[in-house]
Amino acid sequence: MKKLNRDHVVYTMSRQHAPVLTIKDGETVTVHTYDCFRDRLVPKDSSFDSLRFDELNPATGPIFVDGAEPGDTLKVEILRISLADMGVTEIDPDFGCLARLVKAPAFKRLPIEDGKIRFSSRLSLDQKPMIGVIGVAPADREIPTDTPDTHGGNMDCTQIKEGASVYFPVSVRGALLSLGDLHACMGDGEIGGCGVETAGEVTLKLTVIPGCQKPYPVVVTDSRVMAVASCKTVDQAWEKAVEYLHDYMVTETELTSDEAIMLQSIAADLSICQTVNPNKTVRMSIPLRYLEAYGYRQK
Amino acid sequence: MKKLNRDHVVYTMSRQHAPVLTIKDGETVTVHTYDCFRDRLVPKDSSFDSLRFDELNPATGPIFVDGAEPGDTLKVEILRISLADMGVTEIDPDFGCLARLVKAPAFKRLPIEDGKIRFSSRLSLDQKPMIGVIGVAPADREIPTDTPDTHGGNMDCTQIKEGASVYFPVSVRGALLSLGDLHACMGDGEIGGCGVETAGEVTLKLTVIPGCQKPYPVVVTDSRVMAVASCKTVDQAWEKAVEYLHDYMVTETELTSDEAIMLQSIAADLSICQTVNPNKTVRMSIPLRYLEAYGYRQK
């Protein structure tokens, strides 16, 4: 298994970045990542003055996957997420949808141990590790790592977790995958702009699926299949997520278009992934077994 | 226990409607309801011609609760939802966000038995009964039963289910509760406009909580607390749901405003209830035990 340390980070996803690692189709790699503040709020004596705004959302990479060509799909299996022992969360009078209620920036260092996150002496939260930033290089643009789009990026989707597979459209040779911004947990919506931000190590298996590109990210967990959409507004994003999942259902199963709409209405769930990035993100998910009943087979 | 049959339905929620039943504070009542099409698509030989568009979303009621006064809260405990043995779902070229893909109206009769909904010979769905329309009379307006707002109404919230308690602001004497539009199951978003629509019987306990009105509906299940917001757009509704839950957390617990925002960011979930009614509905929910750690006690 290959390893990639975090000396090599990017702040955009772009075909211009030279790969820092090349791996074979089907190979496994462990990637070390910073938290979204480049770990600057982790030290005990840290303050907001430690933050550097040109260093937000570092993503380790990019990784060149041998054999990935434009028009293919990159399957990213998340085999393991291992977190650091300290997380950080932050609120700011200039950020998030309750910013008007925040008088001064504030952050909280949150110890992570035994699967729990210590919020205070009164409350420990359940750990639900996830990857905030993960994506491939777009065809013709350079997209900041804080921005989600059809290439992936800062989707902040709580379902991009251990055991999930994420499918990306490959737009450039080698796909050029980068990732970072782990969260020990996060609420769907991430309304203040932060989950429990943490560094960590992610073990991934990368596989090229030739010639079956969907122009949007798809996530499959052990129980659900979902399409992820990111747009300027949540209203635009939920409409896209509905459209994407419908497209996926009619092309990947034997369901008719009408049946797919009915099943989406009665059994698929719209959740707001995040509301704070330059594009907002919504996912629509449906139970895996409902699609398998109509011939769906995970690739 | 009182019983209310469905001879008495309303198509608006309004202080103008004469109560059809008066019950005591703390009393239990079983209410029989039609499905949202007034059961017109249930008979085997039914067709779209059977539908009457002045008969959509009938709600049984209103019920006058003794002692409920403006400024109070009405607590509605949903003790039991018992469904009919047939559900219906429908799609339409004039309705829902994938309407452009629907060539002609179509509906499907879906047998309900043993906790399952038979979608086809290939697929049975898990039953998750819920109440689509439930609310009280607004102070000064007459609101159609198809429309959700701060009085409740057509919220189509999947968490309004057996075992949940729903808290409504009382705006008129007696509260004037009405309900209908049961779903055997529904996806969060209800993107085509229907869940599995069905008739049934709901057993409720109604309690007046004096003088602690929140100007929005709150739902508490066995594991989560949530605020529900309905606005013209999903973007407006999610912002309101965030604001409502924040207000609820800082008034009902010992959390500071900053702590509440942090907890909302890292642990509270935004879900889209429905996208097809005249107002769109979003809920934000947080684990009950996280609030209990800060002194929350359910009333």
PDB file of C-alpha atoms in Angstrom, chain A residues 28-129:
ATOM      1  CA  THR A  28      -4.755   1.330  -2.221  1.00  0.00           C
ATOM      2  CA  VAL A  29      -3.245   4.460  -0.697  1.00  0.00           C
ATOM      3  CA  THR A  30      -3.195   6.080   2.731  1.00  0.00           C
ATOM      4  CA  VAL A  31      -3.367   9.877   2.627  1.00  0.00           C
ATOM      5  CA  HIS A  32      -2.488  12.134   5.542  1.00  0.00           C
ATOM      6  CA  THR A  33      -4.473  15.376   5.703  1.00  0.00           C
ATOM      7  CA  TYR A  34      -4.512  18.676   7.628  1.00  0.00           C
ATOM      8  CA  ASP A  35      -7.692  20.082   9.127  1.00  0.00           C
ATOM      9  CA  CYS A  36      -9.358  22.958   7.269  1.00  0.00           C
ATOM     10  CA  PHE A  37      -7.362  25.535   9.278  1.00  0.00           C
ATOM     11  CA  ARG A  38      -4.077  23.751   8.469  1.00  0.00           C
ATOM     12  CA  ASP A  39      -4.064  22.684  12.136  1.00  0.00           C
ATOM     13  CA  ARG A  40      -3.334  26.251  13.242  1.00  0.00           C
ATOM     14  CA  LEU A  41      -6.006  26.286  15.977  1.00  0.00           C
ATOM     15  CA  VAL A  42      -4.951  22.923  17.436  1.00  0.00           C
ATOM     16  CA  PRO A  43      -2.078  24.012  19.740  1.00  0.00           C
ATOM     17  CA  LYS A  44      -3.215  24.800  23.281  1.00  0.00           C
ATOM     18  CA  ASP A  45      -2.098  28.419  23.151  1.00  0.00           C
ATOM     19  CA  SER A  46      -3.453  29.088  19.651  1.00  0.00           C
ATOM     20  CA  SER A  47      -5.559  32.144  18.867  1.00  0.00           C
ATOM     21  CA  PHE A  48      -7.383  33.556  15.874  1.00  0.00           C
ATOM     22  CA  ASP A  49      -4.225  35.494  15.072  1.00  0.00           C
ATOM     23  CA  SER A  50      -2.628  32.153  14.181  1.00  0.00           C
ATOM     24  CA  LEU A  51      -5.037  31.718  11.267  1.00  0.00           C
ATOM     25  CA  ARG A  52      -3.878  32.444   7.751  1.00  0.00           C
ATOM     26  CA  PHE A  53      -6.711  33.052   5.342  1.00  0.00           C
ATOM     27  CA  ASP A  54      -4.634  31.951   2.362  1.00  0.00           C
ATOM     28  CA  GLU A  55      -4.280  28.559   4.025  1.00  0.00           C
ATOM     29  CA  LEU A  56      -7.893  27.478   4.499  1.00  0.00           C
ATOM     30  CA  ASN A  57      -9.023  24.078   3.195  1.00  0.00           C
ATOM     31  CA  PRO A  58      -5.704  22.488   2.225  1.00  0.00           C
ATOM     32  CA  ALA A  59      -6.209  19.254   0.261  1.00  0.00           C
ATOM     33  CA  THR A  60      -3.478  16.640   0.060  1.00  0.00           C
ATOM     34  CA  GLY A  61      -2.647  15.707  -3.527  1.00  0.00           C
ATOM     35  CA  PRO A  62      -3.187  15.516  -6.361  1.00  0.00           C
ATOM     36  CA  ILE A  63      -2.872  11.784  -6.990  1.00  0.00           C
ATOM     37  CA  PHE A  64      -2.503  10.565 -10.590  1.00  0.00           C
ATOM     38  CA  VAL A  65      -4.393   7.316 -11.217  1.00  0.00           C
ATOM     39  CA  ASP A  66      -2.866   5.286 -14.035  1.00  0.00           C
ATOM     40  CA  GLY A  67      -5.306   4.604 -16.841  1.00  0.00           C
ATOM     41  CA  ALA A  68      -7.946   7.203 -15.874  1.00  0.00           C
ATOM     42  CA  GLU A  69      -8.994   9.110 -19.000  1.00  0.00           C
ATOM     43  CA  PRO A  70     -11.585  11.828 -19.611  1.00  0.00           C
ATOM     44  CA  GLY A  71     -14.991  10.143 -19.953  1.00  0.00           C
ATOM     45  CA  ASP A  72     -14.187   7.475 -17.354  1.00  0.00           C
ATOM     46  CA  THR A  73     -15.442   7.283 -13.789  1.00  0.00           C
ATOM     47  CA  LEU A  74     -13.099   7.222 -10.801  1.00  0.00           C
ATOM     48  CA  LYS A  75     -14.371   5.005  -7.995  1.00  0.00           C
ATOM     49  CA  VAL A  76     -12.981   5.995  -4.611  1.00  0.00           C
ATOM     50  CA  GLU A  77     -13.592   3.416  -1.883  1.00  0.00           C
ATOM     51  CA  ILE A  78     -13.099   4.870   1.584  1.00  0.00           C
ATOM     52  CA  LEU A  79     -11.675   1.920   3.479  1.00  0.00           C
ATOM     53  CA  ARG A  80     -10.702   3.702   6.686  1.00  0.00           C
ATOM     54  CA  ILE A  81     -10.747   7.161   8.276  1.00  0.00           C
ATOM     55  CA  SER A  82      -8.461   7.600  11.256  1.00  0.00           C
ATOM     56  CA  LEU A  83      -8.778  10.915  13.124  1.00  0.00           C
ATOM     57  CA  ALA A  84      -6.318  13.003  15.129  1.00  0.00           C
ATOM     58  CA  ASP A  85      -7.060  13.241  18.850  1.00  0.00           C
ATOM     59  CA  MET A  86      -8.078  16.922  18.756  1.00  0.00           C
ATOM     60  CA  GLY A  87     -10.808  18.669  16.770  1.00  0.00           C
ATOM     61  CA  VAL A  88     -11.664  22.345  16.460  1.00  0.00           C
ATOM     62  CA  THR A  89     -14.895  24.172  15.729  1.00  0.00           C
ATOM     63  CA  GLU A  90     -15.345  27.878  15.126  1.00  0.00           C
ATOM     64  CA  ILE A  91     -17.999  30.569  14.746  1.00  0.00           C
ATOM     65  CA  ASP A  92     -17.540  34.003  13.264  1.00  0.00           C
ATOM     66  CA  PRO A  93     -19.563  37.257  12.997  1.00  0.00           C
ATOM     67  CA  ASP A  94     -18.737  37.273   9.281  1.00  0.00           C
ATOM     68  CA  PHE A  95     -19.707  33.725   8.390  1.00  0.00           C
ATOM     69  CA  GLY A  96     -22.647  31.346   8.460  1.00  0.00           C
ATOM     70  CA  CYS A  97     -26.365  31.968   8.566  1.00  0.00           C
ATOM     71  CA  LEU A  98     -26.486  32.967  12.259  1.00  0.00           C
ATOM     72  CA  ALA A  99     -23.487  35.286  11.912  1.00  0.00           C
ATOM     73  CA  ARG A 100     -25.600  38.228  13.099  1.00  0.00           C
ATOM     74  CA  LEU A 101     -25.886  36.568  16.525  1.00  0.00           C
ATOM     75  CA  VAL A 102     -22.121  36.083  16.900  1.00  0.00           C
ATOM     76  CA  LYS A 103     -20.463  39.028  18.664  1.00  0.00           C
ATOM     77  CA  ALA A 104     -16.831  37.933  18.273  1.00  0.00           C
ATOM     78  CA  PRO A 105     -15.000  35.025  16.630  1.00  0.00           C
ATOM     79  CA  ALA A 106     -14.800  32.053  18.965  1.00  0.00           C
ATOM     80  CA  PHE A 107     -13.399  28.578  18.676  1.00  0.00           C
ATOM     81  CA  LYS A 108     -13.460  25.469  20.792  1.00  0.00           C
ATOM     82  CA  ARG A 109     -10.836  22.733  20.921  1.00  0.00           C
ATOM     83  CA  LEU A 110     -12.657  19.407  21.190  1.00  0.00           C
ATOM     84  CA  PRO A 111     -10.778  16.307  22.377  1.00  0.00           C
ATOM     85  CA  ILE A 112     -11.594  13.139  20.410  1.00  0.00           C
ATOM     86  CA  GLU A 113     -11.238   9.804  22.176  1.00  0.00           C
ATOM     87  CA  ASP A 114     -12.887   6.395  22.259  1.00  0.00           C
ATOM     88  CA  GLY A 115     -15.229   7.333  19.439  1.00  0.00           C
ATOM     89  CA  LYS A 116     -16.548  10.374  21.303  1.00  0.00           C
ATOM     90  CA  ILE A 117     -15.990  14.111  20.944  1.00  0.00           C
ATOM     91  CA  ARG A 118     -15.858  16.013  24.229  1.00  0.00           C
ATOM     92  CA  PHE A 119     -17.927  19.181  23.678  1.00  0.00           C
ATOM     93  CA  SER A 120     -17.869  20.082  27.386  1.00  0.00           C
ATOM     94  CA  SER A 121     -17.838  18.429  30.796  1.00  0.00           C
ATOM     95  CA  ARG A 122     -21.594  17.969  30.314  1.00  0.00           C
ATOM     96  CA  LEU A 123     -21.738  16.560  26.809  1.00  0.00           C
ATOM     97  CA  SER A 124     -19.857  14.134  24.569  1.00  0.00           C
ATOM     98  CA  LEU A 125     -20.989  13.743  20.964  1.00  0.00           C
ATOM     99  CA  ASP A 126     -20.954  10.567  18.930  1.00  0.00           C
ATOM    100  CA  GLN A 127     -18.082  10.521  16.449  1.00  0.00           C
ATOM    101  CA  LYS A 128     -19.156  10.235  12.791  1.00  0.00           C
ATOM    102  CA  PRO A 129     -15.991  10.731  10.728  1.00  0.00           C
TER     103      PRO A 129
END
